[in-house]
XYZ file of C-alpha atoms in Angstrom:
452
model
C 82.801 37.751 40.942
C 80.711 34.614 41.439
C 77.705 34.665 43.772
C 76.050 31.442 44.892
C 72.653 33.169 44.845
C 72.854 33.108 41.031
C 71.658 29.499 41.125
C 68.542 30.603 43.046
C 67.876 33.277 40.429
C 68.079 30.665 37.687
C 65.623 28.482 39.590
C 63.289 31.468 39.856
C 63.517 32.093 36.104
C 62.557 28.525 35.214
C 59.889 28.037 37.887
C 56.341 27.542 36.561
C 55.140 29.233 39.774
C 57.378 32.261 39.285
C 56.147 35.557 40.756
C 57.776 38.998 40.603
C 60.982 38.873 42.639
C 62.045 41.132 45.493
C 65.785 40.948 46.176
C 66.585 42.311 49.626
C 69.932 43.298 51.069
C 71.865 46.163 52.588
C 73.332 48.955 50.506
C 76.404 48.016 48.424
C 76.018 44.280 49.004
C 75.910 43.716 45.226
C 72.192 43.503 44.398
C 72.380 45.690 41.278
C 75.437 43.915 39.904
C 73.926 40.488 40.505
C 70.622 41.294 38.788
C 72.385 42.892 35.820
C 74.710 39.904 35.515
C 71.702 37.591 35.758
C 70.019 39.513 32.947
C 73.157 39.528 30.829
C 73.812 35.801 31.157
C 70.268 34.392 31.204
C 68.098 36.706 29.077
C 68.124 38.095 25.562
C 67.881 41.631 26.958
C 67.682 43.606 30.204
C 65.668 46.747 30.967
C 67.043 48.561 34.023
C 65.359 51.390 35.951
C 66.518 52.978 39.222
C 64.035 55.013 41.294
C 66.724 56.731 43.380
C 68.825 57.804 40.417
C 65.751 58.927 38.478
C 62.940 60.011 40.850
C 60.765 61.067 37.888
C 60.177 57.375 37.168
C 57.606 57.395 39.960
C 55.262 59.368 37.693
C 55.044 56.359 35.374
C 53.344 54.402 38.179
C 50.687 57.008 38.942
C 47.101 56.202 38.091
C 45.991 52.745 36.980
C 48.567 50.048 37.736
C 47.956 48.049 34.577
C 51.078 46.021 33.697
C 50.688 46.586 29.942
C 50.427 50.330 30.511
C 53.452 50.337 32.814
C 55.575 48.245 30.438
C 54.646 50.501 27.534
C 55.611 53.622 29.475
C 58.901 52.148 30.705
C 59.749 50.923 27.222
C 59.180 54.352 25.690
C 61.048 56.148 28.458
C 64.020 53.793 28.391
C 64.127 53.449 24.608
C 64.149 49.677 24.997
C 61.909 46.773 24.109
C 60.528 44.874 27.110
C 59.486 41.492 25.787
C 57.642 38.725 27.653
C 59.850 35.811 28.744
C 63.056 37.117 27.098
C 63.599 40.475 28.859
C 64.511 40.855 32.511
C 62.833 43.993 33.841
C 64.844 45.335 36.804
C 63.278 47.890 39.140
C 66.082 49.049 41.434
C 65.687 50.922 44.738
C 61.983 50.161 44.455
C 61.353 51.229 48.059
C 61.505 54.817 46.756
C 58.280 54.163 44.829
C 55.664 52.323 46.940
C 53.269 52.349 43.962
C 55.773 50.244 42.021
C 55.804 47.699 44.861
C 52.008 47.589 44.747
C 52.142 47.143 40.961
C 53.976 43.828 41.428
C 50.654 42.337 42.542
C 49.146 43.039 39.135
C 52.176 41.694 37.285
C 51.697 38.482 39.274
C 47.943 38.237 38.654
C 47.551 39.672 35.147
C 50.937 39.552 33.404
C 53.052 36.639 34.691
C 54.728 36.388 31.276
C 56.920 39.381 32.221
C 59.999 38.585 34.286
C 60.203 41.359 36.898
C 62.984 41.558 39.495
C 63.046 44.402 42.003
C 65.682 45.327 44.569
C 66.174 47.890 47.305
C 68.619 48.739 50.069
C 65.848 49.962 52.378
C 63.259 47.545 51.077
C 62.927 45.901 54.469
C 61.675 49.166 55.980
C 58.899 49.371 53.398
C 57.988 45.711 53.773
C 57.691 46.103 57.541
C 54.578 48.196 56.875
C 51.811 45.657 56.094
C 49.767 47.984 53.861
C 52.659 48.701 51.536
C 53.337 45.405 49.806
C 51.386 42.681 47.965
C 51.198 39.738 50.353
C 51.570 36.382 48.601
C 52.186 37.956 45.189
C 55.983 38.142 45.199
C 58.973 35.854 45.656
C 61.757 36.886 48.041
C 65.505 36.364 48.042
C 68.067 37.843 50.430
C 71.565 38.763 49.296
C 74.145 38.681 52.082
C 77.772 39.878 51.888
C 80.165 37.505 50.151
C 80.793 34.357 52.152
C 84.310 33.214 52.928
C 84.057 30.786 50.007
C 82.903 33.510 47.626
C 85.810 35.694 48.757
C 88.241 32.870 47.958
C 86.715 32.566 44.497
C 87.060 36.308 43.930
C 90.720 36.156 44.950
C 91.364 33.285 42.534
C 91.904 30.649 45.234
C 90.183 27.984 43.152
C 92.163 25.059 44.605
C 91.096 25.913 48.156
C 87.485 26.299 47.029
C 87.618 22.952 45.215
C 89.030 21.259 48.312
C 86.191 22.564 50.486
C 83.580 21.571 47.928
C 85.032 18.051 47.725
C 84.687 17.357 51.464
C 82.429 14.338 51.857
C 83.295 13.015 55.309
C 84.312 14.213 58.762
C 88.067 13.807 58.851
C 91.177 15.846 59.625
C 92.030 18.495 57.043
C 95.620 18.157 55.769
C 97.958 20.932 56.863
C 98.666 21.934 53.241
C 95.046 23.096 53.035
C 94.458 23.970 56.680
C 97.256 26.568 56.922
C 96.292 28.703 53.884
C 92.583 28.498 54.772
C 93.338 29.778 58.278
C 95.444 32.584 56.821
C 92.671 33.639 54.418
C 90.153 33.498 57.275
C 92.104 36.171 59.156
C 91.987 38.290 56.010
C 88.216 37.829 55.764
C 87.627 38.751 59.400
C 89.544 41.990 58.801
C 88.096 42.882 55.381
C 84.669 41.221 55.456
C 82.540 40.306 52.480
C 81.305 43.580 50.987
C 81.872 43.190 47.216
C 83.618 46.526 46.682
C 86.110 45.823 49.454
C 86.801 42.295 48.172
C 87.145 43.540 44.581
C 89.597 46.206 45.728
C 91.666 43.587 47.514
C 91.528 41.273 44.479
C 92.930 44.091 42.336
C 95.921 44.333 44.637
C 95.025 47.540 46.477
C 96.674 48.191 49.810
C 94.800 47.382 52.994
C 94.465 51.104 53.670
C 92.526 51.525 50.416
C 90.195 48.720 51.414
C 89.731 50.426 54.775
C 88.734 53.633 53.002
C 86.220 51.623 50.984
C 84.646 50.227 54.170
C 84.492 53.703 55.667
C 82.596 54.976 52.616
C 80.077 52.168 53.002
C 79.574 53.031 56.675
C 79.070 56.666 55.708
C 76.447 55.607 53.153
C 74.636 53.631 55.863
C 74.616 56.625 58.184
C 73.298 58.766 55.324
C 70.410 56.302 55.047
C 69.545 57.029 58.676
C 68.506 60.508 57.533
C 65.763 58.925 55.422
C 63.752 58.027 58.504
C 60.605 60.189 58.373
C 60.842 61.184 62.065
C 63.739 63.468 62.953
C 63.595 62.355 66.590
C 64.340 58.770 65.553
C 67.458 59.621 63.534
C 69.566 60.403 66.602
C 68.293 57.282 68.351
C 69.207 55.119 65.360
C 72.676 56.675 65.273
C 73.188 56.131 69.013
C 72.306 52.431 68.729
C 74.549 52.028 65.687
C 77.545 53.726 67.299
C 77.332 51.600 70.464
C 77.318 48.225 68.687
C 81.069 47.598 69.168
C 80.772 48.394 72.885
C 77.682 46.188 73.211
C 79.519 43.260 71.630
C 82.563 43.777 73.829
C 80.572 42.440 76.812
C 81.324 38.849 77.647
C 77.725 37.772 77.061
C 77.166 40.225 74.109
C 73.669 41.035 75.442
C 72.326 44.361 74.198
C 71.693 46.999 76.872
C 69.683 50.172 76.268
C 71.453 51.809 79.201
C 74.658 51.701 77.196
C 72.964 53.587 74.350
C 72.147 56.492 76.649
C 72.063 56.831 80.411
C 68.510 56.326 81.586
C 67.317 55.109 78.178
C 64.253 52.889 78.163
C 63.425 50.132 75.706
C 60.134 51.678 74.632
C 61.870 54.960 73.711
C 64.210 53.159 71.325
C 61.899 50.420 70.069
C 61.080 52.139 66.773
C 64.698 53.084 66.065
C 65.837 49.540 66.799
C 63.090 48.055 64.628
C 64.096 50.334 61.771
C 67.732 49.237 61.973
C 66.783 45.564 62.037
C 64.404 45.931 59.082
C 67.171 47.534 56.992
C 69.259 44.375 57.628
C 72.189 46.554 58.699
C 72.059 44.725 62.014
C 71.150 41.137 62.859
C 69.104 40.597 66.010
C 69.506 37.290 67.863
C 66.873 36.723 70.537
C 67.258 34.664 73.672
C 64.846 31.762 74.112
C 63.580 30.678 77.521
C 63.364 27.011 76.569
C 65.423 25.297 73.829
C 62.498 23.434 72.271
C 60.865 23.635 68.868
C 59.479 25.904 67.714
C 62.076 28.176 69.249
C 60.019 31.231 68.285
C 57.366 30.111 70.793
C 59.830 30.543 73.679
C 61.347 33.824 72.549
C 62.303 36.408 75.168
C 61.494 39.807 73.628
C 63.542 41.656 76.229
C 66.852 39.820 75.804
C 68.790 39.865 72.549
C 72.149 40.476 70.912
C 72.815 42.769 67.950
C 75.453 41.994 65.344
C 76.533 43.978 62.272
C 75.620 42.698 58.798
C 79.300 42.264 57.884
C 82.296 41.416 60.042
C 84.560 43.786 58.103
C 82.162 46.650 58.697
C 82.062 45.786 62.405
C 85.850 45.868 62.536
C 85.893 49.270 60.774
C 83.030 50.634 62.902
C 85.089 49.635 65.937
C 88.047 51.669 64.602
C 90.311 48.620 64.792
C 93.330 48.947 62.461
C 93.857 46.481 59.623
C 96.940 45.165 61.449
C 94.775 44.008 64.343
C 95.596 40.305 63.957
C 99.293 41.091 64.170
C 98.883 42.549 67.675
C 100.676 40.865 70.596
C 98.827 37.888 72.023
C 96.325 38.972 74.642
C 95.883 42.577 73.510
C 93.006 41.703 71.231
C 91.517 38.593 72.854
C 88.222 40.032 74.078
C 86.974 41.732 70.941
C 88.333 39.002 68.693
C 85.629 36.814 70.194
C 82.986 39.357 69.169
C 84.327 39.524 65.596
C 84.369 35.733 65.394
C 80.793 35.400 66.638
C 79.711 38.035 64.102
C 81.482 36.085 61.350
C 79.852 32.781 62.337
C 76.368 34.315 62.478
C 76.971 35.899 59.068
C 77.993 32.514 57.659
C 74.978 30.749 59.182
C 72.580 33.299 57.675
C 74.114 32.763 54.243
C 74.258 28.991 54.490
C 70.930 28.212 56.125
C 67.978 30.614 55.819
C 66.505 30.413 59.315
C 66.335 32.512 62.451
C 69.182 31.874 64.879
C 68.681 32.239 68.648
C 70.714 31.880 71.825
C 70.020 30.275 75.188
C 70.894 31.323 78.723
C 69.727 30.604 82.253
C 70.712 31.713 85.748
C 70.382 28.503 87.767
C 72.573 26.718 87.081
C 74.429 29.467 85.155
C 74.659 28.600 81.462
C 74.874 30.417 78.143
C 75.093 28.903 74.670
C 76.218 31.293 71.925
C 73.649 30.212 69.318
C 70.804 27.746 68.890
C 70.303 26.574 65.322
C 66.902 25.107 64.402
C 67.968 22.341 62.047
C 65.185 20.277 60.501
C 63.389 18.794 63.519
C 66.411 19.312 65.799
C 67.768 22.116 67.958
C 71.551 22.252 67.581
C 73.476 24.155 70.288
C 76.425 26.118 68.906
C 79.524 27.392 70.677
C 82.018 29.789 69.074
C 85.700 29.869 69.984
C 88.006 32.419 68.361
C 91.137 30.262 68.496
C 92.481 26.907 69.714
C 91.489 27.463 73.343
C 88.599 25.001 73.667
C 88.067 25.364 77.396
C 84.536 26.028 78.501
C 81.738 23.812 79.706
C 78.675 25.432 78.147
C 78.031 22.650 75.623
C 78.744 19.977 78.230
C 76.275 21.547 80.686
C 73.730 21.947 77.917
C 74.062 18.261 77.051
C 73.541 17.276 80.679
C 70.371 19.367 80.921
C 68.854 18.516 77.531
C 70.411 15.172 76.692
C 67.266 13.563 75.270
C 66.805 16.289 72.644
C 70.457 16.912 71.789
C 71.837 14.296 69.392
C 74.440 16.757 68.082
C 76.423 19.722 69.384
C 78.510 22.067 67.214
C 81.610 24.031 68.136
C 83.341 26.473 65.799
C 87.022 27.015 66.494
C 90.452 26.917 64.889
C 90.811 23.244 65.833
C 90.680 20.762 62.975
C 87.521 19.144 61.646
C 86.494 16.407 64.064
C 83.522 14.481 65.439
C 84.128 13.383 69.026
C 81.091 11.637 70.447
C 78.271 13.918 69.420
C 80.450 17.066 69.412
C 81.208 18.298 65.896
C 84.140 20.700 65.734
C 83.977 22.824 62.594
C 87.028 24.910 61.672
C 85.942 28.525 61.410
C 86.867 28.717 57.738
C 84.231 26.048 56.980
C 81.380 27.950 58.660
C 79.465 28.518 55.413
C 79.544 24.727 54.844
C 77.716 24.092 58.142
C 74.538 22.425 56.753
C 76.536 19.876 54.758
C 78.861 19.140 57.688
C 75.931 18.717 60.075
C 74.307 16.299 57.631
C 77.546 14.274 57.490
C 77.816 14.206 61.275
C 74.195 13.124 61.737
C 74.623 10.305 59.200
C 77.774 9.182 61.007
C 75.873 9.174 64.300
C 72.956 7.322 62.744
C 70.512 10.163 63.388
C 67.834 10.328 60.735
C 66.518 13.741 59.722
C 65.278 15.232 56.469
C 68.176 16.249 54.219
C 69.005 19.974 54.108
C 69.715 19.745 50.393
């Protein structure tokens, strides 16, 4: 299974400014496999240690956090040589040992010759506590679920992947490629991008087996809720988690605490919500009061949407059957929009590492699904689940903010097209968004720094 993040790991290995690496991501997103594969393919040897599987490892980090002392202890315990430059030292589930996180500072300052990569499924919770990690002494990477492109690669659809990679201009996609890409997109929206689910599908397992796999992952997530130190917060976390499908079924997707529990107040659930967001199990998209850069300066703390980290997990959490896309037209229209928005946000997070926001106002009434800060631009984004392109949100937005809107983006099942300054991106090309935006801006003669 190929992961595009492997190229970032290789850049980290060869960087003269390399620091110990923290690889973040939700449980079962493939962090362990990726680091082991990185070690296997790019190093002479790999030394792997997991703090959850072997809690006694924490004793090796008690006392002085001298890198030489730690390496010696790990080497003796693991019966393996840990050599500078040629061994990848992997510290998995490092959030279970805060002292090990602190030790990364000393590897950075006193022993940069050792290549240390750490990972953790609840690492975000630990890092949200300022006293618990070495600021400025580590490099970060985030591993998201497999993108649509990565799923195609895993399923052996190399011709479709090659076609998408070869796109170098905004023009209609031939039907011989469009039709199978649309078909595979429906599969992705049902199954999602969790590696175990994709691998099961690639091996020819029935959809029901893949569904069981997704259910096991959801159960593992709910088991992680029990690791919150305050018992009172566990039930609040679970209530938020269980209401996500209902929250996203609203037309505007806005999160409401009243739907979590009658009479619930934001301050009562603030810690539980923050915990969920820091685990990366959910993605929070804030409303902004004014669509100007920096968008974070106009953030509305009280208005936001919550999406699930993976569209397949959202579908399973919603108890929708795998045959959902075969349902009669109209019976699935409302929630299909929620799944599609979740998919697009997931693709944007993988393709372009930036916060995504949304915009709404009452007078005149207007809501834009997402705002994408792109270089020195703010790009309004609309998501359509099918070929129905009706809706005036992007048109109204253009009228209100014409001077600062050289490009608008719509995701839909319509073909690739640039009409005026409206770029229509077929949903199956969502993880190619930065490249397509660059093409559109060049076509329009808008000069911005290249996204790379």
